[in-house]
PDB file of C-alpha atoms in Angstrom:
ATOM      1  CA  UNK A  66       0.177   0.280  -0.192  1.00 41.00           C
ATOM      2  CA  UNK A  67       0.862   3.575  -0.664  1.00 41.00           C
ATOM      3  CA  UNK A  68      -1.012   5.122   2.195  1.00 41.00           C
ATOM      4  CA  UNK A  69      -0.773   3.708   5.558  1.00 36.00           C
ATOM      5  CA  UNK A  70      -0.168   5.541   8.836  1.00 37.00           C
ATOM      6  CA  UNK A  71      -3.279   7.788  10.543  1.00 39.00           C
ATOM      7  CA  UNK A  72      -4.933   6.233   8.405  1.00 40.00           C
ATOM      8  CA  UNK A  73      -5.747   3.252  10.142  1.00 41.00           C
ATOM      9  CA  UNK A  74      -6.431   5.872  13.297  1.00 44.00           C
ATOM     10  CA  UNK A  75      -9.321   6.740  11.073  1.00 44.00           C
ATOM     11  CA  UNK A  76     -10.510   3.862   9.893  1.00 43.00           C
ATOM     12  CA  UNK A  77     -10.384   2.431  14.098  1.00 42.00           C
ATOM     13  CA  UNK A  78      -8.620  -1.108  13.337  1.00 41.00           C
ATOM     14  CA  UNK A  79      -8.468  -3.116  16.167  1.00 39.00           C
ATOM     15  CA  UNK A  80      -6.646  -6.455  16.734  1.00 35.00           C
ATOM     16  CA  UNK A  81      -8.471 -10.312  15.836  1.00 41.00           C
ATOM     17  CA  UNK A  82      -6.943 -12.560  13.868  1.00 42.00           C
ATOM     18  CA  UNK A  83      -8.352 -13.165   9.807  1.00 45.00           C
ATOM     19  CA  UNK A  84      -7.610 -15.244   7.589  1.00 46.00           C
ATOM     20  CA  UNK A  85      -8.339 -14.751   4.169  1.00 46.00           C
ATOM     21  CA  UNK A  86      -8.132 -18.135   2.241  1.00 45.00           C
ATOM     22  CA  UNK A  87     -12.414 -18.691   1.699  1.00 40.00           C
ATOM     23  CA  UNK A  88     -12.998 -15.757   0.288  1.00 48.00           C
ATOM     24  CA  UNK A  89     -11.338 -14.709  -2.325  1.00 51.00           C
ATOM     25  CA  UNK A  90     -13.543 -14.091  -5.273  1.00 49.00           C
ATOM     26  CA  UNK A  91     -13.698 -15.176  -8.448  1.00 53.00           C
ATOM     27  CA  UNK A  92     -12.842 -13.066 -11.342  1.00 57.00           C
ATOM     28  CA  UNK A  93     -14.401 -14.703 -13.673  1.00 53.00           C
ATOM     29  CA  UNK A  94     -18.102 -14.886 -12.345  1.00 73.00           C
ATOM     30  CA  UNK A  95     -19.550 -11.431 -14.531  1.00 87.00           C
ATOM     31  CA  UNK A  96     -21.152  -9.232 -11.812  1.00 94.00           C
ATOM     32  CA  UNK A  97     -24.494  -8.075 -11.151  1.00 96.00           C
ATOM     33  CA  UNK A  98     -25.205  -4.694 -13.089  1.00 96.00           C
ATOM     34  CA  UNK A  99     -27.564  -3.377  -9.880  1.00 97.00           C
ATOM     35  CA  UNK A 100     -25.284  -4.407  -7.881  1.00 97.00           C
ATOM     36  CA  UNK A 101     -22.242  -2.721  -8.932  1.00 97.00           C
ATOM     37  CA  UNK A 102     -24.074   0.536 -10.167  1.00 98.00           C
ATOM     38  CA  UNK A 103     -25.712   1.437  -7.850  1.00 98.00           C
ATOM     39  CA  UNK A 104     -22.008   1.039  -5.744  1.00 98.00           C
ATOM     40  CA  UNK A 105     -20.582   3.130  -8.611  1.00 98.00           C
ATOM     41  CA  UNK A 106     -23.559   6.017  -8.159  1.00 98.00           C
ATOM     42  CA  UNK A 107     -22.795   5.792  -4.475  1.00 98.00           C
ATOM     43  CA  UNK A 108     -18.905   5.865  -4.427  1.00 98.00           C
ATOM     44  CA  UNK A 109     -19.124   8.907  -7.140  1.00 98.00           C
ATOM     45  CA  UNK A 110     -21.694  10.934  -4.408  1.00 98.00           C
ATOM     46  CA  UNK A 111     -20.201  10.226  -1.664  1.00 97.00           C
ATOM     47  CA  UNK A 112     -16.168  11.250  -3.424  1.00 97.00           C
ATOM     48  CA  UNK A 113     -17.705  14.899  -4.821  1.00 97.00           C
ATOM     49  CA  UNK A 114     -18.958  14.879  -1.465  1.00 95.00           C
ATOM     50  CA  UNK A 115     -16.215  14.358   0.721  1.00 94.00           C
ATOM     51  CA  UNK A 116     -12.968  16.269  -2.091  1.00 93.00           C
ATOM     52  CA  UNK A 117     -15.543  19.960  -1.906  1.00 92.00           C
ATOM     53  CA  UNK A 118     -16.220  18.822   1.745  1.00 92.00           C
ATOM     54  CA  UNK A 119     -12.362  18.628   2.218  1.00 90.00           C
ATOM     55  CA  UNK A 120     -11.156  21.168   0.398  1.00 88.00           C
ATOM     56  CA  UNK A 121     -13.480  24.046   1.517  1.00 81.00           C
ATOM     57  CA  UNK A 122     -13.588  22.981   5.457  1.00 77.00           C
ATOM     58  CA  UNK A 123      -9.631  21.396   5.355  1.00 76.00           C
ATOM     59  CA  UNK A 124      -9.271  23.611   8.896  1.00 75.00           C
ATOM     60  CA  UNK A 125     -11.957  21.869  10.509  1.00 79.00           C
ATOM     61  CA  UNK A 126     -11.852  18.645  12.696  1.00 79.00           C
ATOM     62  CA  UNK A 127     -13.962  15.645  10.755  1.00 77.00           C
ATOM     63  CA  UNK A 128     -16.910  16.334  12.133  1.00 80.00           C
ATOM     64  CA  UNK A 129     -17.536  19.494  12.149  1.00 83.00           C
ATOM     65  CA  UNK A 130     -17.279  19.293   8.542  1.00 83.00           C
ATOM     66  CA  UNK A 131     -19.503  16.329   7.807  1.00 89.00           C
ATOM     67  CA  UNK A 132     -22.092  18.232  10.092  1.00 91.00           C
ATOM     68  CA  UNK A 133     -26.039  18.675   7.983  1.00 93.00           C
ATOM     69  CA  UNK A 134     -25.306  22.451   7.638  1.00 92.00           C
ATOM     70  CA  UNK A 135     -22.061  22.783   5.890  1.00 91.00           C
ATOM     71  CA  UNK A 136     -22.495  19.186   3.934  1.00 93.00           C
ATOM     72  CA  UNK A 137     -26.143  21.335   2.721  1.00 94.00           C
ATOM     73  CA  UNK A 138     -24.330  24.919   1.726  1.00 92.00           C
ATOM     74  CA  UNK A 139     -21.624  23.165   0.458  1.00 91.00           C
ATOM     75  CA  UNK A 140     -23.227  21.055  -2.149  1.00 92.00           C
ATOM     76  CA  UNK A 141     -25.663  23.857  -3.202  1.00 93.00           C
ATOM     77  CA  UNK A 142     -22.821  25.456  -4.357  1.00 92.00           C
ATOM     78  CA  UNK A 143     -21.540  22.971  -6.672  1.00 93.00           C
ATOM     79  CA  UNK A 144     -24.745  21.905  -8.100  1.00 92.00           C
ATOM     80  CA  UNK A 145     -24.656  23.133 -11.672  1.00 93.00           C
ATOM     81  CA  UNK A 146     -21.830  20.615 -11.519  1.00 94.00           C
ATOM     82  CA  UNK A 147     -22.876  17.903 -10.407  1.00 94.00           C
ATOM     83  CA  UNK A 148     -24.297  16.759 -13.569  1.00 93.00           C
ATOM     84  CA  UNK A 149     -21.383  17.652 -15.611  1.00 93.00           C
ATOM     85  CA  UNK A 150     -19.062  15.066 -13.146  1.00 96.00           C
ATOM     86  CA  UNK A 151     -21.309  12.262 -13.237  1.00 97.00           C
ATOM     87  CA  UNK A 152     -21.071  12.603 -17.272  1.00 95.00           C
ATOM     88  CA  UNK A 153     -17.497  12.265 -16.813  1.00 94.00           C
ATOM     89  CA  UNK A 154     -16.758  10.169 -14.902  1.00 95.00           C
ATOM     90  CA  UNK A 155     -19.315   7.591 -14.469  1.00 96.00           C
ATOM     91  CA  UNK A 156     -19.921   7.101 -18.523  1.00 94.00           C
ATOM     92  CA  UNK A 157     -17.477   4.851 -19.877  1.00 92.00           C
ATOM     93  CA  UNK A 158     -17.521   3.266 -16.733  1.00 95.00           C
ATOM     94  CA  UNK A 159     -21.447   2.772 -16.913  1.00 95.00           C
ATOM     95  CA  UNK A 160     -20.484   1.356 -20.507  1.00 93.00           C
ATOM     96  CA  UNK A 161     -18.509  -1.299 -19.210  1.00 93.00           C
ATOM     97  CA  UNK A 162     -21.358  -2.850 -17.533  1.00 94.00           C
ATOM     98  CA  UNK A 163     -24.359  -3.549 -19.863  1.00 92.00           C
ATOM     99  CA  UNK A 164     -21.247  -3.234 -23.488  1.00 91.00           C
ATOM    100  CA  UNK A 165     -18.149  -5.663 -24.013  1.00 87.00           C
ATOM    101  CA  UNK A 166     -16.244  -3.056 -25.782  1.00 83.00           C
ATOM    102  CA  UNK A 167     -17.359   0.641 -24.143  1.00 79.00           C
ATOM    103  CA  UNK A 168     -16.337   2.483 -27.596  1.00 83.00           C
ATOM    104  CA  UNK A 169     -19.116   0.175 -28.962  1.00 83.00           C
ATOM    105  CA  UNK A 170     -20.941   2.436 -26.518  1.00 81.00           C
ATOM    106  CA  UNK A 171     -19.924   6.061 -27.950  1.00 80.00           C
ATOM    107  CA  UNK A 172     -21.103   4.361 -31.790  1.00 86.00           C
ATOM    108  CA  UNK A 173     -24.970   3.265 -30.844  1.00 83.00           C
ATOM    109  CA  UNK A 174     -24.997   7.358 -29.316  1.00 80.00           C
ATOM    110  CA  UNK A 175     -23.816   8.770 -32.450  1.00 79.00           C
ATOM    111  CA  UNK A 176     -26.496   6.013 -34.431  1.00 85.00           C
ATOM    112  CA  UNK A 177     -29.355   7.239 -32.335  1.00 80.00           C
ATOM    113  CA  UNK A 178     -29.122  11.471 -31.864  1.00 76.00           C
ATOM    114  CA  UNK A 179     -26.938  12.585 -33.566  1.00 77.00           C
ATOM    115  CA  UNK A 180     -24.464  15.756 -32.661  1.00 77.00           C
ATOM    116  CA  UNK A 181     -27.282  16.879 -30.638  1.00 82.00           C
ATOM    117  CA  UNK A 182     -26.635  13.947 -27.836  1.00 83.00           C
ATOM    118  CA  UNK A 183     -27.748  15.376 -24.555  1.00 88.00           C
ATOM    119  CA  UNK A 184     -25.940  14.396 -21.715  1.00 89.00           C
ATOM    120  CA  UNK A 185     -29.392  11.914 -20.690  1.00 91.00           C
ATOM    121  CA  UNK A 186     -28.868  10.147 -24.255  1.00 90.00           C
ATOM    122  CA  UNK A 187     -25.545   9.770 -23.484  1.00 89.00           C
ATOM    123  CA  UNK A 188     -25.874   6.974 -20.321  1.00 93.00           C
ATOM    124  CA  UNK A 189     -29.305   6.276 -21.433  1.00 92.00           C
ATOM    125  CA  UNK A 190     -27.827   4.260 -24.167  1.00 90.00           C
ATOM    126  CA  UNK A 191     -23.813   3.435 -21.446  1.00 91.00           C
ATOM    127  CA  UNK A 192     -26.854   1.040 -19.776  1.00 94.00           C
ATOM    128  CA  UNK A 193     -28.248  -0.326 -23.031  1.00 92.00           C
ATOM    129  CA  UNK A 194     -32.057  -1.407 -21.275  1.00 94.00           C
ATOM    130  CA  UNK A 195     -34.619   0.625 -19.782  1.00 96.00           C
ATOM    131  CA  UNK A 196     -34.888  -1.462 -16.385  1.00 96.00           C
ATOM    132  CA  UNK A 197     -30.644  -0.801 -15.608  1.00 97.00           C
ATOM    133  CA  UNK A 198     -31.068   3.240 -16.602  1.00 97.00           C
ATOM    134  CA  UNK A 199     -34.304   3.822 -14.672  1.00 97.00           C
ATOM    135  CA  UNK A 200     -32.510   2.172 -11.990  1.00 97.00           C
ATOM    136  CA  UNK A 201     -29.396   4.544 -11.412  1.00 97.00           C
ATOM    137  CA  UNK A 202     -31.987   7.703 -11.320  1.00 97.00           C
ATOM    138  CA  UNK A 203     -32.875   6.655  -8.307  1.00 97.00           C
ATOM    139  CA  UNK A 204     -29.651   5.866  -7.222  1.00 97.00           C
ATOM    140  CA  UNK A 205     -28.671   9.408  -8.811  1.00 97.00           C
ATOM    141  CA  UNK A 206     -31.682  11.188  -6.547  1.00 97.00           C
ATOM    142  CA  UNK A 207     -31.689   8.994  -4.650  1.00 97.00           C
ATOM    143  CA  UNK A 208     -28.002   9.480  -2.794  1.00 97.00           C
ATOM    144  CA  UNK A 209     -28.081  13.116  -5.378  1.00 96.00           C
ATOM    145  CA  UNK A 210     -30.117  14.147  -2.679  1.00 96.00           C
ATOM    146  CA  UNK A 211     -29.534  13.778   0.701  1.00 96.00           C
ATOM    147  CA  UNK A 212     -26.602  15.238   0.335  1.00 96.00           C
ATOM    148  CA  UNK A 213     -28.963  18.172  -0.498  1.00 95.00           C
ATOM    149  CA  UNK A 214     -30.824  17.956   2.908  1.00 96.00           C
ATOM    150  CA  UNK A 215     -27.326  17.120   4.167  1.00 95.00           C
ATOM    151  CA  UNK A 216     -26.656  13.854   4.973  1.00 95.00           C
ATOM    152  CA  UNK A 217     -23.885  11.935   3.065  1.00 94.00           C
ATOM    153  CA  UNK A 218     -25.244   8.633   2.743  1.00 93.00           C
ATOM    154  CA  UNK A 219     -24.014   5.576   4.940  1.00 94.00           C
ATOM    155  CA  UNK A 220     -23.516   1.765   3.251  1.00 96.00           C
ATOM    156  CA  UNK A 221     -26.263   0.436   5.845  1.00 96.00           C
ATOM    157  CA  UNK A 222     -28.180   2.917   3.805  1.00 96.00           C
ATOM    158  CA  UNK A 223     -27.223   1.966   0.817  1.00 97.00           C
ATOM    159  CA  UNK A 224     -27.506  -1.577   1.488  1.00 97.00           C
ATOM    160  CA  UNK A 225     -30.887  -0.535   3.283  1.00 96.00           C
ATOM    161  CA  UNK A 226     -32.037   0.624   0.085  1.00 96.00           C
ATOM    162  CA  UNK A 227     -30.610   0.325  -3.635  1.00 96.00           C
ATOM    163  CA  UNK A 228     -31.799  -0.604  -6.459  1.00 95.00           C
ATOM    164  CA  UNK A 229     -31.679  -4.893  -6.360  1.00 96.00           C
ATOM    165  CA  UNK A 230     -32.598  -6.282  -9.926  1.00 95.00           C
ATOM    166  CA  UNK A 231     -31.832  -9.364 -11.331  1.00 94.00           C
ATOM    167  CA  UNK A 232     -28.890  -9.331 -14.855  1.00 94.00           C
ATOM    168  CA  UNK A 233     -25.174  -9.749 -15.595  1.00 92.00           C
ATOM    169  CA  UNK A 234     -22.582  -7.525 -15.883  1.00 94.00           C
ATOM    170  CA  UNK A 235     -19.946  -7.654 -18.581  1.00 90.00           C
ATOM    171  CA  UNK A 236     -17.271  -7.802 -16.606  1.00 92.00           C
ATOM    172  CA  UNK A 237     -15.996  -9.760 -13.416  1.00 93.00           C
ATOM    173  CA  UNK A 238     -14.642  -8.471  -9.433  1.00 94.00           C
ATOM    174  CA  UNK A 239     -11.138  -7.598 -11.271  1.00 95.00           C
ATOM    175  CA  UNK A 240     -12.705  -4.808 -13.842  1.00 95.00           C
ATOM    176  CA  UNK A 241     -15.870  -3.690 -11.576  1.00 96.00           C
ATOM    177  CA  UNK A 242     -13.117  -3.129  -8.820  1.00 97.00           C
ATOM    178  CA  UNK A 243     -10.435  -1.218 -10.315  1.00 97.00           C
ATOM    179  CA  UNK A 244     -13.783   1.629 -12.144  1.00 97.00           C
ATOM    180  CA  UNK A 245     -14.449   1.223  -8.558  1.00 98.00           C
ATOM    181  CA  UNK A 246     -11.254   2.432  -7.821  1.00 98.00           C
ATOM    182  CA  UNK A 247     -10.722   4.892 -10.661  1.00 97.00           C
ATOM    183  CA  UNK A 248     -14.664   6.554  -9.816  1.00 98.00           C
ATOM    184  CA  UNK A 249     -13.207   7.210  -6.211  1.00 97.00           C
ATOM    185  CA  UNK A 250     -10.179   8.442  -7.047  1.00 96.00           C
ATOM    186  CA  UNK A 251     -10.589  10.631 -10.750  1.00 96.00           C
ATOM    187  CA  UNK A 252     -13.744  12.209  -9.127  1.00 97.00           C
ATOM    188  CA  UNK A 253     -12.399  13.434  -5.663  1.00 96.00           C
ATOM    189  CA  UNK A 254      -9.286  15.041  -6.460  1.00 94.00           C
ATOM    190  CA  UNK A 255     -11.708  16.796  -9.519  1.00 94.00           C
ATOM    191  CA  UNK A 256     -13.909  18.056  -6.597  1.00 94.00           C
ATOM    192  CA  UNK A 257     -10.929  18.970  -4.311  1.00 92.00           C
ATOM    193  CA  UNK A 258      -9.404  20.998  -7.207  1.00 91.00           C
ATOM    194  CA  UNK A 259     -13.048  22.697  -8.133  1.00 88.00           C
ATOM    195  CA  UNK A 260     -12.626  25.872  -5.952  1.00 77.00           C
ATOM    196  CA  UNK A 261     -10.452  28.157  -7.135  1.00 68.00           C
ATOM    197  CA  UNK A 262      -9.678  29.561  -3.960  1.00 66.00           C
ATOM    198  CA  UNK A 263      -8.274  26.922  -1.733  1.00 66.00           C
ATOM    199  CA  UNK A 264      -5.487  25.155  -0.399  1.00 72.00           C
ATOM    200  CA  UNK A 265      -6.494  21.631  -2.782  1.00 79.00           C
ATOM    201  CA  UNK A 266      -5.274  19.048  -0.226  1.00 82.00           C
ATOM    202  CA  UNK A 267      -5.482  15.165  -0.605  1.00 86.00           C
ATOM    203  CA  UNK A 268      -6.344  13.833   2.155  1.00 87.00           C
ATOM    204  CA  UNK A 269      -5.574  10.108   2.180  1.00 89.00           C
ATOM    205  CA  UNK A 270      -7.708   9.107   5.590  1.00 89.00           C
ATOM    206  CA  UNK A 271     -10.563  10.355   3.237  1.00 91.00           C
ATOM    207  CA  UNK A 272     -10.041   9.220   0.741  1.00 95.00           C
ATOM    208  CA  UNK A 273      -9.336   5.809   1.505  1.00 94.00           C
ATOM    209  CA  UNK A 274     -12.075   5.284   4.305  1.00 95.00           C
ATOM    210  CA  UNK A 275     -14.275   6.111   1.300  1.00 97.00           C
ATOM    211  CA  UNK A 276     -12.510   2.771  -1.077  1.00 97.00           C
ATOM    212  CA  UNK A 277     -13.136   0.737   2.178  1.00 97.00           C
ATOM    213  CA  UNK A 278     -16.477   1.381   2.706  1.00 97.00           C
ATOM    214  CA  UNK A 279     -17.820   0.858  -1.203  1.00 98.00           C
ATOM    215  CA  UNK A 280     -15.250  -2.128  -1.791  1.00 98.00           C
ATOM    216  CA  UNK A 281     -16.861  -3.813   0.408  1.00 97.00           C
ATOM    217  CA  UNK A 282     -20.075  -2.608  -0.052  1.00 97.00           C
ATOM    218  CA  UNK A 283     -18.794  -3.959  -4.326  1.00 97.00           C
ATOM    219  CA  UNK A 284     -17.772  -7.539  -3.130  1.00 96.00           C
ATOM    220  CA  UNK A 285     -19.656  -8.181  -0.185  1.00 96.00           C
ATOM    221  CA  UNK A 286     -22.849  -5.973  -0.044  1.00 96.00           C
ATOM    222  CA  UNK A 287     -22.887  -5.294   2.789  1.00 96.00           C
ATOM    223  CA  UNK A 288     -20.584  -1.962   5.696  1.00 96.00           C
ATOM    224  CA  UNK A 289     -17.785  -3.446   7.197  1.00 94.00           C
ATOM    225  CA  UNK A 290     -17.823  -5.004  10.287  1.00 90.00           C
ATOM    226  CA  UNK A 291     -15.460  -6.327  11.609  1.00 83.00           C
ATOM    227  CA  UNK A 292     -12.297  -6.783  13.957  1.00 86.00           C
ATOM    228  CA  UNK A 293      -9.465  -6.298  12.091  1.00 88.00           C
ATOM    229  CA  UNK A 294      -5.546  -6.715  12.803  1.00 89.00           C
ATOM    230  CA  UNK A 295      -3.966  -4.701  10.336  1.00 92.00           C
ATOM    231  CA  UNK A 296      -5.353  -1.784   6.978  1.00 92.00           C
ATOM    232  CA  UNK A 297      -3.488  -4.053   4.607  1.00 93.00           C
ATOM    233  CA  UNK A 298      -5.680  -6.604   6.432  1.00 94.00           C
ATOM    234  CA  UNK A 299      -9.453  -4.742   6.911  1.00 94.00           C
ATOM    235  CA  UNK A 300      -8.216  -3.847   2.726  1.00 95.00           C
ATOM    236  CA  UNK A 301      -8.038  -7.074   2.135  1.00 95.00           C
ATOM    237  CA  UNK A 302     -11.416  -8.327   3.512  1.00 95.00           C
ATOM    238  CA  UNK A 303     -13.501  -5.827   2.068  1.00 96.00           C
ATOM    239  CA  UNK A 304     -10.919  -5.924  -1.813  1.00 96.00           C
ATOM    240  CA  UNK A 305     -12.289  -9.997  -0.900  1.00 94.00           C
ATOM    241  CA  UNK A 306      -9.265 -11.972  -0.253  1.00 94.00           C
ATOM    242  CA  UNK A 307      -5.119 -11.079  -1.604  1.00 93.00           C
ATOM    243  CA  UNK A 308      -5.635 -11.423  -5.580  1.00 94.00           C
ATOM    244  CA  UNK A 309      -8.227  -8.412  -5.729  1.00 95.00           C
ATOM    245  CA  UNK A 310      -5.828  -6.291  -2.501  1.00 96.00           C
ATOM    246  CA  UNK A 311      -3.174  -7.027  -5.182  1.00 95.00           C
ATOM    247  CA  UNK A 312      -5.071  -5.521  -8.038  1.00 96.00           C
ATOM    248  CA  UNK A 313      -7.317  -2.927  -6.217  1.00 96.00           C
ATOM    249  CA  UNK A 314      -3.060  -1.782  -5.034  1.00 95.00           C
ATOM    250  CA  UNK A 315      -2.641  -1.320  -8.288  1.00 95.00           C
ATOM    251  CA  UNK A 316      -4.736   0.657  -9.693  1.00 96.00           C
ATOM    252  CA  UNK A 317      -4.540   2.807  -6.672  1.00 95.00           C
ATOM    253  CA  UNK A 318      -1.348   3.768  -7.019  1.00 93.00           C
ATOM    254  CA  UNK A 319      -1.606   3.737 -11.468  1.00 93.00           C
ATOM    255  CA  UNK A 320      -5.117   6.206 -10.553  1.00 93.00           C
ATOM    256  CA  UNK A 321      -3.241   8.634  -7.888  1.00 91.00           C
ATOM    257  CA  UNK A 322       0.190   9.136 -10.080  1.00 90.00           C
ATOM    258  CA  UNK A 323      -1.960   9.927 -12.814  1.00 89.00           C
ATOM    259  CA  UNK A 324      -5.275  12.452 -11.309  1.00 83.00           C
ATOM    260  CA  UNK A 325      -1.537  13.869  -9.200  1.00 78.00           C
ATOM    261  CA  UNK A 326       0.256  14.262 -11.875  1.00 76.00           C
ATOM    262  CA  UNK A 327      -2.155  16.751 -13.246  1.00 61.00           C
ATOM    263  CA  UNK A 328      -2.178  20.194 -12.587  1.00 50.00           C
ATOM    264  CA  UNK A 329      -5.923  21.199 -11.734  1.00 47.00           C
ATOM    265  CA  UNK A 330      -7.678  22.458 -15.027  1.00 45.00           C
TER     266      UNK A 330
END
């Protein structure tokens, strides 16, 4: 891992031995498209919210930063950026759930809508099936609505309220992990850099906490529950085993290097 230190304290890692041999996930079997899509949307909104909050309220204690008033006011201030950022970060990720080749989704949009295609047109085609698009809209409205009311949706509320359905994505666990890591990292850093006058200081605790929580939702469809010896052990658990943990770490290092090598536009 590239990040340690106070992250472990944030995640409240405790001592209890665990093994992961029985928890390796089948990377060949495809994911459920509704579960995976719901986690992608949840991860996007949590990452966007934490990015703008960590920048706008960087001098505040974490608890004050996440107060209902702060969350509501900050999200209202960045309301107009949500739609375009969602499209930028989500189109290709969502298309890979429904197509063997994401470029086929782009070609389909051009065929159907021509040069007048809107963001909803692109996302509808990316989802491919109307039921999947409806599920994406429901998750979008639920998460966005919660943020505008001053609440960052919890992992437990996500599990309880997410849209459910039957249908396979075109990808397995490994690819889903890679896409989720990129959604969270890229969205968080983009949101962190949105203000003109902020410090744009990345908070590793926020980032790794979000990754751990959303990976657990993706792989286990549950909130994190249990005691762990170390941060590495926790992350191996949420990823579904050591092999997926290695995939996550590789993708995180790649995404971080890519993003931190870019200057804010």
